[in-house]
Coordinates of C-alpha atoms in Angstrom, one line a residue:
M13 CA 31.8 -18.0 -2.3
S14 CA 29.4 -15.6 -4.1
W15 CA 28.4 -12.3 -2.7
T16 CA 24.8 -13.5 -2.1
Q17 CA 26.1 -16.4 0.0
T18 CA 28.2 -14.0 2.0
I19 CA 25.2 -11.7 2.6
F20 CA 23.0 -14.6 3.7
E21 CA 25.7 -15.8 6.1
V22 CA 26.2 -12.4 7.6
I23 CA 22.5 -11.5 7.8
D24 CA 20.3 -14.3 9.1
M25 CA 17.3 -14.3 6.7
R26 CA 15.4 -16.5 9.2
S27 CA 13.7 -13.4 10.6
F28 CA 11.8 -14.8 13.5
S29 CA 15.0 -16.2 15.1
N30 CA 16.9 -13.0 14.5
L31 CA 17.2 -10.4 17.4
W32 CA 17.4 -7.6 14.8
F33 CA 13.9 -8.4 13.5
W34 CA 12.4 -8.1 17.0
I35 CA 14.3 -4.9 17.7
A36 CA 13.0 -3.5 14.4
L37 CA 9.5 -4.6 15.2
A38 CA 9.7 -2.8 18.6
V39 CA 11.1 0.4 17.0
V40 CA 8.4 0.4 14.3
W41 CA 5.5 0.2 16.8
S42 CA 7.2 2.5 19.3
T43 CA 7.6 5.1 16.6
A44 CA 4.1 4.6 15.3
S45 CA 2.6 5.2 18.8
H46 CA 4.8 8.2 19.6
W47 CA 4.3 10.1 16.4
I48 CA 0.6 10.8 16.1
L49 CA -0.1 12.1 12.5
G50 CA 3.6 13.1 12.5
V51 CA 3.3 15.1 15.7
P52 CA 5.3 13.9 18.7
F53 CA 3.2 12.8 21.7
D54 CA 5.2 14.9 24.1
M55 CA 4.0 18.0 22.2
L56 CA 0.4 17.0 23.0
T57 CA 1.2 16.4 26.7
R58 CA 3.0 19.7 27.0
A59 CA 0.0 21.5 25.3
K60 CA -2.4 19.8 27.7
R61 CA -0.3 20.8 30.7
H62 CA 0.6 24.4 29.8
G63 CA -1.8 25.6 27.2
G64 CA -1.1 29.0 25.7
Q65 CA 1.7 29.0 23.2
A66 CA 2.2 25.2 23.5
Q67 CA -1.4 24.7 22.5
A68 CA -1.1 27.1 19.6
D69 CA 2.0 25.3 18.4
L70 CA 0.3 21.9 18.7
E71 CA -2.7 23.1 16.7
S72 CA -0.5 24.6 14.0
V73 CA 1.6 21.4 13.6
V74 CA -1.4 19.2 13.7
Y75 CA -3.1 21.2 11.0
I76 CA 0.0 21.3 8.9
M77 CA 0.5 17.5 9.1
A78 CA -3.2 16.8 8.6
S79 CA -3.3 19.0 5.5
R80 CA -0.1 17.3 4.3
I81 CA -1.6 13.8 4.7
L82 CA -4.8 14.8 3.0
Y83 CA -2.9 16.4 0.1
I84 CA -0.8 13.3 -0.4
T85 CA -4.0 11.2 -0.3
E86 CA -5.8 13.4 -2.9
V87 CA -2.8 13.8 -5.2
S88 CA -1.4 10.3 -5.3
G89 CA -3.6 8.2 -3.0
M90 CA -4.7 5.8 -5.8
L91 CA -1.2 5.2 -6.9
L92 CA 0.0 4.6 -3.4
L93 CA -2.9 2.3 -2.7
G94 CA -2.1 0.3 -5.9
F95 CA 1.6 0.0 -5.0
L96 CA 0.8 -0.9 -1.4
S97 CA -1.6 -3.6 -2.5
F98 CA 0.9 -5.0 -4.9
A99 CA 3.7 -5.0 -2.3
L100 CA 1.5 -6.6 0.4
T101 CA 0.2 -9.2 -2.0
A102 CA 3.7 -10.0 -3.3
L103 CA 4.9 -10.4 0.3
A104 CA 1.9 -12.6 1.2
V105 CA 2.4 -14.9 -1.7
L106 CA 6.2 -15.1 -1.2
G107 CA 5.8 -15.6 2.5
F108 CA 2.9 -17.9 2.9
V109 CA 2.7 -19.7 -0.5
Y110 CA 6.5 -20.0 -1.2
D111 CA 7.4 -20.1 2.5
V112 CA 9.9 -17.3 2.5
E113 CA 10.3 -16.3 6.1
F114 CA 11.7 -12.8 5.4
A115 CA 8.6 -12.0 3.3
Q116 CA 6.4 -13.3 6.1
A117 CA 8.1 -11.0 8.6
L118 CA 7.8 -7.9 6.3
F119 CA 4.1 -8.8 5.7
L120 CA 3.4 -9.0 9.4
I121 CA 4.9 -5.5 9.8
G122 CA 3.4 -4.0 6.7
L123 CA -0.2 -5.1 6.9
P124 CA -1.0 -3.6 10.3
M125 CA 1.1 -0.5 9.5
S126 CA -1.1 0.0 6.4
G127 CA -4.1 -0.1 8.8
V128 CA -2.4 2.6 10.8
G129 CA -1.9 4.6 7.6
A130 CA -5.6 4.4 6.8
L131 CA -6.5 5.3 10.4
S132 CA -4.2 8.4 10.1
M133 CA -5.9 9.5 6.9
H134 CA -9.3 9.1 8.6
T135 CA -8.2 11.0 11.7
A136 CA -6.6 13.8 9.6
R137 CA -9.8 14.2 7.6
G138 CA -11.9 14.3 10.8
I139 CA -9.7 17.0 12.3
V140 CA -9.8 19.2 9.3
T141 CA -13.5 18.8 8.5
E142 CA -14.6 19.3 12.1
Q143 CA -12.0 22.1 12.7
L144 CA -11.1 20.6 16.0
R145 CA -9.3 22.8 18.6
G146 CA -8.4 22.6 22.2
E147 CA -9.8 19.7 24.3
A148 CA -11.6 18.2 21.3
L149 CA -8.4 18.0 19.4
H150 CA -6.6 16.4 22.4
R151 CA -9.3 13.8 22.7
R152 CA -9.1 12.9 19.0
L153 CA -5.3 12.6 19.0
I154 CA -5.3 10.5 22.2
R155 CA -8.0 8.3 20.8
H156 CA -6.0 7.9 17.6
R157 CA -2.9 6.9 19.7
Q158 CA -4.8 4.4 21.7
I159 CA -6.1 2.7 18.6
V160 CA -2.6 2.6 17.1
Q161 CA -1.3 1.1 20.3
A162 CA -4.1 -1.5 20.3
I163 CA -3.3 -2.4 16.6
G164 CA 0.4 -2.6 17.7
V165 CA -0.3 -4.9 20.6
L166 CA -2.4 -7.2 18.4
A167 CA 0.2 -7.1 15.6
I168 CA 3.1 -7.9 18.0
F169 CA 1.1 -10.7 19.6
V170 CA 0.2 -12.3 16.2
T171 CA 3.8 -11.8 15.0
A172 CA 5.2 -13.4 18.2
M173 CA 2.9 -16.4 17.9
W174 CA 3.6 -16.9 14.2
G175 CA 7.4 -16.4 14.9
M176 CA 7.4 -19.0 17.7
W177 CA 5.5 -21.4 15.4
Q178 CA 8.0 -20.9 12.6
N179 CA 11.0 -21.4 15.0
L180 CA 9.4 -24.5 16.5
D181 CA 8.5 -25.9 13.1
R182 CA 12.0 -25.4 11.8
S183 CA 13.8 -26.6 14.9
Y184 CA 15.7 -29.9 15.1
L185 CA 13.9 -31.0 18.3
F186 CA 10.4 -30.4 17.0
N187 CA 11.0 -32.3 13.7
S188 CA 12.8 -35.2 15.4
F189 CA 9.6 -36.6 16.9

């Protein structure tokens, strides 16, 4: 038995019937909704509740992370966009043209997460250009989180529907009729 056969026996590459895929999907979206621009959501809630030093800390971290996102965008944004476009196109072709289920699964995670990345760049630019502080910063971060959560719910729904279709399509009972 070759090493590739061993790997494919140990790791089920039929992603949509694999519990680890669904756990990974939940972790990805949970993490994306908890870390707003790289800032944990509990830091925002603490700043809203207590103000003072917690608010100053929040503003400092948000501006550091927003500046970091904008710097990365300006320095290597086009290169990252090209690589991301290539990777998503390759996954889409492998997954939906050549029917590789693992590529479909990665595409269904990667495409909406690229939208979250674009939203994060937009939010970071808005925070820095408008010099948001206090309640206005809170509103922008909460709105960003709500949009990320909406994208996540839609992505999980689409992934679940596609995954159920794939599992039914490949099942013995579905194909025996």
